[in-house]
Coordinates of N, CA and C in Angstrom, one line a residue:
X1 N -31.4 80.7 -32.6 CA -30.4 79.7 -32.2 C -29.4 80.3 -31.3
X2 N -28.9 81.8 -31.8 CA -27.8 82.3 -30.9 C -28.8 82.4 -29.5
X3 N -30.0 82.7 -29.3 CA -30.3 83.2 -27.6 C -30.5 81.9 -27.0
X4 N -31.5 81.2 -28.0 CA -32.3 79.9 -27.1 C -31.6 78.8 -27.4
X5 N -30.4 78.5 -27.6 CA -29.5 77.7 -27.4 C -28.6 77.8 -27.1
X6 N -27.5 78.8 -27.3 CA -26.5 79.4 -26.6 C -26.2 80.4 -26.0
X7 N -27.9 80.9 -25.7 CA -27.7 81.9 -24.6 C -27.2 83.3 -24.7
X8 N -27.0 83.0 -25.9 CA -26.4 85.2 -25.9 C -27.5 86.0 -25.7
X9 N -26.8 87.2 -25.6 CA -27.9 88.5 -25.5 C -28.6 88.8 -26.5
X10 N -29.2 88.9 -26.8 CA -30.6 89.5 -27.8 C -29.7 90.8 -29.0
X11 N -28.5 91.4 -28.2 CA -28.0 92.4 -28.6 C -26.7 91.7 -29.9
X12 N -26.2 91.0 -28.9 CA -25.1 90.5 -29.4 C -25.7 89.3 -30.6
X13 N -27.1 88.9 -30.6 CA -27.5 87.8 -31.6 C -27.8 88.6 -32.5
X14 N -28.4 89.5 -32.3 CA -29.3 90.2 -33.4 C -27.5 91.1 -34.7
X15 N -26.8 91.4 -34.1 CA -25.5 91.7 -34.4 C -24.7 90.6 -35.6
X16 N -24.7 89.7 -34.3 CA -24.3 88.3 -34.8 C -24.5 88.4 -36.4
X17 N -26.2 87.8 -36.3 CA -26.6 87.4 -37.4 C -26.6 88.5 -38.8
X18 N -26.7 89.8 -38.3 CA -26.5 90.7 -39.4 C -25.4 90.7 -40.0
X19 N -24.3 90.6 -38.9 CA -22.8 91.0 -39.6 C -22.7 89.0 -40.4
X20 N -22.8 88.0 -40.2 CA -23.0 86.9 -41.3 C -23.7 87.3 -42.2
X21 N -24.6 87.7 -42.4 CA -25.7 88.1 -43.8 C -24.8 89.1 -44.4
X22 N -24.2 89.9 -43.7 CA -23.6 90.7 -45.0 C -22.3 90.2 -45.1
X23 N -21.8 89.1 -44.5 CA -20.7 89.0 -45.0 C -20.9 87.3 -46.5
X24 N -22.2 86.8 -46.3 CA -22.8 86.4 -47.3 C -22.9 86.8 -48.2
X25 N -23.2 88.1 -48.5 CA -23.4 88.7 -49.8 C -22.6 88.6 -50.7
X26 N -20.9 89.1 -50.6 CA -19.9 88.6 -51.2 C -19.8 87.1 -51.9
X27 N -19.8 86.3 -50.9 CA -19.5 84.7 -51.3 C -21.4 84.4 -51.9
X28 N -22.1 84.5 -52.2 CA -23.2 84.0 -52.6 C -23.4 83.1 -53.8
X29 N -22.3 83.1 -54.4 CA -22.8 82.5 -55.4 C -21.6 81.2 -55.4
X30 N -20.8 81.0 -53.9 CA -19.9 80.4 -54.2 C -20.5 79.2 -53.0
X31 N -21.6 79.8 -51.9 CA -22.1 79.3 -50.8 C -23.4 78.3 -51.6
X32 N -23.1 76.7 -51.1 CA -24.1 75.6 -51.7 C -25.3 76.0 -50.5
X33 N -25.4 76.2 -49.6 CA -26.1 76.1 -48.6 C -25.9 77.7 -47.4
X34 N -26.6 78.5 -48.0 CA -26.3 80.1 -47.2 C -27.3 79.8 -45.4
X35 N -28.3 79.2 -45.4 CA -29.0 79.2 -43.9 C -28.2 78.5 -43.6
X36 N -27.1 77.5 -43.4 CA -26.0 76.8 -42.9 C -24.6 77.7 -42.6
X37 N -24.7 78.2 -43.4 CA -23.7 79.1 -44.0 C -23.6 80.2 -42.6
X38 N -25.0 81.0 -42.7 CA -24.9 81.9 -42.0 C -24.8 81.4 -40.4
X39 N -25.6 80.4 -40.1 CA -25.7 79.8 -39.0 C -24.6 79.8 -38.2
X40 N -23.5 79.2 -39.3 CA -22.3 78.8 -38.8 C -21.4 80.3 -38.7
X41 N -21.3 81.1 -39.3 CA -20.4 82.5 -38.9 C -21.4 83.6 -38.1
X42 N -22.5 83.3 -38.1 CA -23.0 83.8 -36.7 C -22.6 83.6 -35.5
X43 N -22.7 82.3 -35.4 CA -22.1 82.0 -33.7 C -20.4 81.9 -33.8
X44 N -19.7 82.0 -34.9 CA -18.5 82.7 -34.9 C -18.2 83.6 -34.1
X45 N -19.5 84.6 -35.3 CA -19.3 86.1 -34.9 C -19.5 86.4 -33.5
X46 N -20.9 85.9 -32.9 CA -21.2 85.9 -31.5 C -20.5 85.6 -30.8
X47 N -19.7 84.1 -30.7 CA -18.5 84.5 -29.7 C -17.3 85.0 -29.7
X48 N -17.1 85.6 -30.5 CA -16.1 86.9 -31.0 C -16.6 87.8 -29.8
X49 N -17.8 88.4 -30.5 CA -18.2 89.3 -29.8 C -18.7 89.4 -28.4
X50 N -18.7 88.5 -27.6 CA -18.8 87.9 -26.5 C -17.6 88.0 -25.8
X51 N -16.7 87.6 -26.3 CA -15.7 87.8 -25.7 C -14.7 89.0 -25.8
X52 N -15.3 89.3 -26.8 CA -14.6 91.6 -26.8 C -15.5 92.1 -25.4
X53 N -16.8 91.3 -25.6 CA -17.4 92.1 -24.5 C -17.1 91.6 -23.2
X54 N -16.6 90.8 -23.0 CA -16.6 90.1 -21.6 C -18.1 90.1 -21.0
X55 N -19.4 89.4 -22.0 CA -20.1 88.9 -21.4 C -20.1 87.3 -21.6
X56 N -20.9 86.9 -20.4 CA -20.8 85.5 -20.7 C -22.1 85.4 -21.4
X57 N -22.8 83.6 -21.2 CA -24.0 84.0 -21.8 C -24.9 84.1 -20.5
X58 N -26.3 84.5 -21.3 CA -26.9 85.0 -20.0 C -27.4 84.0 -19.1
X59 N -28.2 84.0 -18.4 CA -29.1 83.2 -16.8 C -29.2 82.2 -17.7
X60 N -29.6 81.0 -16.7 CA -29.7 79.8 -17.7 C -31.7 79.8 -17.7
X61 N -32.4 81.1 -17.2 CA -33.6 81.3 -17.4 C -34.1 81.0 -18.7
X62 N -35.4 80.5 -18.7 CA -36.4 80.5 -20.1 C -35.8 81.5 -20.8
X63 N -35.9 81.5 -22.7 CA -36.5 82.7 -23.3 C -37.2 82.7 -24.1
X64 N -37.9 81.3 -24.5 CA -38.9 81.0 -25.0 C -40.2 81.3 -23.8
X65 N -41.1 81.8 -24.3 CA -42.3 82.0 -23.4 C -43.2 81.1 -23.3
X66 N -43.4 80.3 -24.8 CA -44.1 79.2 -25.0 C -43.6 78.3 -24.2
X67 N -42.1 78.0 -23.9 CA -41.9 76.9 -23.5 C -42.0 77.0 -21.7
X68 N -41.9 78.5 -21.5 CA -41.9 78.7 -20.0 C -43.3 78.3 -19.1
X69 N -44.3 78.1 -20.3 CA -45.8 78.0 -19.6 C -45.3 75.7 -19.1
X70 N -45.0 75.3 -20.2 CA -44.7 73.9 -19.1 C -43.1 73.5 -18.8
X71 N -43.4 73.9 -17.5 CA -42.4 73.2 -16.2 C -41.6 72.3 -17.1
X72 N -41.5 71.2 -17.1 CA -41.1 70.3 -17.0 C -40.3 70.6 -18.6
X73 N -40.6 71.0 -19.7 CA -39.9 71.4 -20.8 C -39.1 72.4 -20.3
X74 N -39.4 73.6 -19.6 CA -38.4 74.5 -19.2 C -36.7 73.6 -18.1
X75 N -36.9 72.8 -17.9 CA -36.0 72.3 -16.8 C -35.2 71.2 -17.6
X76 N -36.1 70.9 -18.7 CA -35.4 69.8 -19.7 C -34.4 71.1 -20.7
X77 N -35.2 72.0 -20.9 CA -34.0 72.9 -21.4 C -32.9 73.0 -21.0
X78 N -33.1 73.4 -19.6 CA -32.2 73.9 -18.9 C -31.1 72.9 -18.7
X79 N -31.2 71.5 -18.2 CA -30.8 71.0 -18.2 C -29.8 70.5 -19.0
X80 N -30.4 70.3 -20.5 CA -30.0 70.3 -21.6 C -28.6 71.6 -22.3
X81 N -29.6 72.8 -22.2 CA -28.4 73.7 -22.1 C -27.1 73.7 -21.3
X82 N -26.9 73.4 -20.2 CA -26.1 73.2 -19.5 C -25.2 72.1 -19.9
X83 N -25.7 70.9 -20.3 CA -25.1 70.0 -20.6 C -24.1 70.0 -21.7
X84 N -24.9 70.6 -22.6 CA -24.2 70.9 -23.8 C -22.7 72.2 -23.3
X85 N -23.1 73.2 -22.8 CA -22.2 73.8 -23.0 C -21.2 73.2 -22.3
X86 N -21.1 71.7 -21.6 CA -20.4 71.3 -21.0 C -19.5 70.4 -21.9
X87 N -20.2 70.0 -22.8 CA -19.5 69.0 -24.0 C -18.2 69.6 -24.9
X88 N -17.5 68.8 -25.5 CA -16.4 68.9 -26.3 C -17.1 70.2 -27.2
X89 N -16.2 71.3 -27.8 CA -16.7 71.8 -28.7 C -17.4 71.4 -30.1
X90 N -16.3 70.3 -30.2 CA -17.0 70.1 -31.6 C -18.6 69.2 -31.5
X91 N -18.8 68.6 -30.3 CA -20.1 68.0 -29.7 C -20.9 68.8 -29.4
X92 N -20.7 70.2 -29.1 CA -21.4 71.6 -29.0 C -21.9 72.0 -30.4
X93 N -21.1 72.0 -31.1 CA -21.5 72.7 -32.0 C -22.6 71.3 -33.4
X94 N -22.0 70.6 -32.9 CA -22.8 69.6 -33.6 C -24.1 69.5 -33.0
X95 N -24.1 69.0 -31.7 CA -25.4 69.4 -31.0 C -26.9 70.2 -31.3
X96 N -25.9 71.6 -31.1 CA -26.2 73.3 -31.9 C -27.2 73.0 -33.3
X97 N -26.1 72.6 -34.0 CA -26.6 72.4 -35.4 C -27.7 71.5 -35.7
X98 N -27.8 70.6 -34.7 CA -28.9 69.5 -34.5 C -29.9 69.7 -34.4
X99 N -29.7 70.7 -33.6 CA -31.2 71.6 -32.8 C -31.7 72.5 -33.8
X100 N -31.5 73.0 -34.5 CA -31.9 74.1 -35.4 C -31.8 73.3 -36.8
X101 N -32.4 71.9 -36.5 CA -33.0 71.4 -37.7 C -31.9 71.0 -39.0
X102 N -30.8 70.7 -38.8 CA -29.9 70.2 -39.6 C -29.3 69.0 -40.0
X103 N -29.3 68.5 -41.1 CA -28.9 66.9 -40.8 C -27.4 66.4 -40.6
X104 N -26.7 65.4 -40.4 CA -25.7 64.9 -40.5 C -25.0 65.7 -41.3
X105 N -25.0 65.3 -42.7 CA -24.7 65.9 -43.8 C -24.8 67.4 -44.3
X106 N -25.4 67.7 -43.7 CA -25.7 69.0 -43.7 C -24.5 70.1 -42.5
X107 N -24.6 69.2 -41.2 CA -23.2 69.7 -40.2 C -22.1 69.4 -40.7
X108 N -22.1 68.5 -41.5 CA -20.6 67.7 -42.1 C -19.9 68.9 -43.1
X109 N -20.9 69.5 -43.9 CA -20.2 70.5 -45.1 C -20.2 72.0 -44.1
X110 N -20.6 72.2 -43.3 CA -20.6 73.4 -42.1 C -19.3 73.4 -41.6
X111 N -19.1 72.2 -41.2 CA -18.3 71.6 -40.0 C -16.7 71.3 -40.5
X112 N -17.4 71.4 -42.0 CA -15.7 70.6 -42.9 C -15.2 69.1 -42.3
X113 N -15.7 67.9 -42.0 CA -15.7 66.9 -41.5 C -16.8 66.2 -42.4
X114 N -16.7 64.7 -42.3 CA -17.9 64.2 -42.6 C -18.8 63.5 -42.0
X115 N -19.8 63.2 -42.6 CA -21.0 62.9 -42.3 C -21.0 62.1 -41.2
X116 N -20.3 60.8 -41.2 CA -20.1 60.0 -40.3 C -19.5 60.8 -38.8
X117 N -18.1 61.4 -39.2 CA -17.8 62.1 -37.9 C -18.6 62.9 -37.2
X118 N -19.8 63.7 -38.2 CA -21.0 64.1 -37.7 C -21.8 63.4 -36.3
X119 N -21.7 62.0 -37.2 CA -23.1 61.5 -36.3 C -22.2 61.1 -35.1
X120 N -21.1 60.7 -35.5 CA -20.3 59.9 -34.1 C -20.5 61.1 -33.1
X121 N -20.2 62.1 -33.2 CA -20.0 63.1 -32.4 C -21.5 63.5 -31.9
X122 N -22.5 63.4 -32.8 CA -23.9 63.9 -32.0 C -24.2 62.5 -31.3
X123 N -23.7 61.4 -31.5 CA -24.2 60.5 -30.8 C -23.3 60.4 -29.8
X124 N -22.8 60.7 -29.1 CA -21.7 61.3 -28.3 C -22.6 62.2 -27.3
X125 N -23.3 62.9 -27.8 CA -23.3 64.9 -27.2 C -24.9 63.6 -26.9
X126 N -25.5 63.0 -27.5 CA -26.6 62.2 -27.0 C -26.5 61.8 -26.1
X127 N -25.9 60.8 -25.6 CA -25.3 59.8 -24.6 C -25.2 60.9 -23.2
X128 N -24.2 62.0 -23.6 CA -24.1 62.8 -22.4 C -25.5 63.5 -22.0
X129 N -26.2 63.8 -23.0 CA -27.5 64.7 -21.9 C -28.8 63.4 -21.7
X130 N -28.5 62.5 -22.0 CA -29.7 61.2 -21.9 C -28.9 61.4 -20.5
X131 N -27.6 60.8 -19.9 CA -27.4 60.5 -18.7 C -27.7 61.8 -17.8
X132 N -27.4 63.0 -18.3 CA -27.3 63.9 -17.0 C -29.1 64.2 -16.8
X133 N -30.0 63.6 -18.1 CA -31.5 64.0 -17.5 C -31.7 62.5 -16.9
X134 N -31.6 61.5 -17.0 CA -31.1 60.2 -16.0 C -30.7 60.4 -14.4
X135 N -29.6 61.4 -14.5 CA -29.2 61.7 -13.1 C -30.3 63.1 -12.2
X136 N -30.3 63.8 -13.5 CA -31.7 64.9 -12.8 C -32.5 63.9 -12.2
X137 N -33.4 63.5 -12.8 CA -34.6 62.4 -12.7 C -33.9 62.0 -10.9
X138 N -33.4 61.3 -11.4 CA -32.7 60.3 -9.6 C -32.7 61.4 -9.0
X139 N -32.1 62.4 -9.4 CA -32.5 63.6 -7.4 C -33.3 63.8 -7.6
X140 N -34.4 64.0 -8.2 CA -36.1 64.5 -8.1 C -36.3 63.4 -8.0
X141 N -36.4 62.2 -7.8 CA -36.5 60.9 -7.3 C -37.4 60.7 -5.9
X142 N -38.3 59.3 -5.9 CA -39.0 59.6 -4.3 C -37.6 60.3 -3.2
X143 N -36.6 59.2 -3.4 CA -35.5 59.1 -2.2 C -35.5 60.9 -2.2
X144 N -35.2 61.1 -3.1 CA -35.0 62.8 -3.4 C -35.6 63.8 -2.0
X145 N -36.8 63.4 -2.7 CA -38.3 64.5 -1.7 C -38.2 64.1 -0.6
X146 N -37.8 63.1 0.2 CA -37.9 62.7 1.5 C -37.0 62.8 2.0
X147 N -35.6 63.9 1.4 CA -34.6 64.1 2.4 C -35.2 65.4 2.7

């Protein structure tokens, strides 16, 4: 989640997610949901640590390999990535949480919000990357190719 959605370094993810698993350990028996759990103080930890480092995230290049073999998924990522990190934070991170297989209710106890402010907000973070692959589409458009 931290590389292929928000783009950190492989260094700074792999970090990430260690320093949440041990700080898991302590609270374990007090955490209803620890893969939620950790998800959410990883990309804490990561942009913490992102920003000690003063890196941003990386190229908005593939890092899925699978996905780099078809075009057209690669550019919907990209697209998509971009879009998102353009969105309200809390539309970012709900987004985020979307992608990596989470439900409403499930972002809502992550998020400390509820379920409903959940969806309003992913259906929100919807609306914006439906339009901006809408507006991709129109410049790759015939009009597009023939300037």
């Amino acid at each position: 989640m931290l590389i292929a959605y928000r783009g950190f370094a492989p260094e700074i993810a792999e970090d990430s997610a260690a320093e949440a698993m041990t700080r898991l350990i302590p609270q374990w028996g007090k955490v209803e949901m620890p893969q939620a759990w950790v998800r959410t103080v990883a990309l804490r930890v990561a942009c913490h640590l992102a920003k000690k480092q003063q890196t941003g995230p990386l190229s908005k290049e593939p890092v899925d390999e699978k996905a780099s073999a078809d075009l057209a998924a690669v550019e919907l990522a990209l697209i998509a990535g971009s879009v998102v990190a353009a969105l309200p934070r809390r539309q970012q991170e709900v987004m985020t949480l979307t992608l990596v297989d989470m439900t409403p209710s499930e972002i809502a106890d992550v998020l400390g919000c509820t379920p409903e402010q959940a969806r309003g907000n992913l259906a929100h973070a919807r609306r914006a990357l439906r339009s901006a692959i809408h507006r991709e589409e129109a410049a790759d458009g015939p009009d597009a190719q023939r300037a």
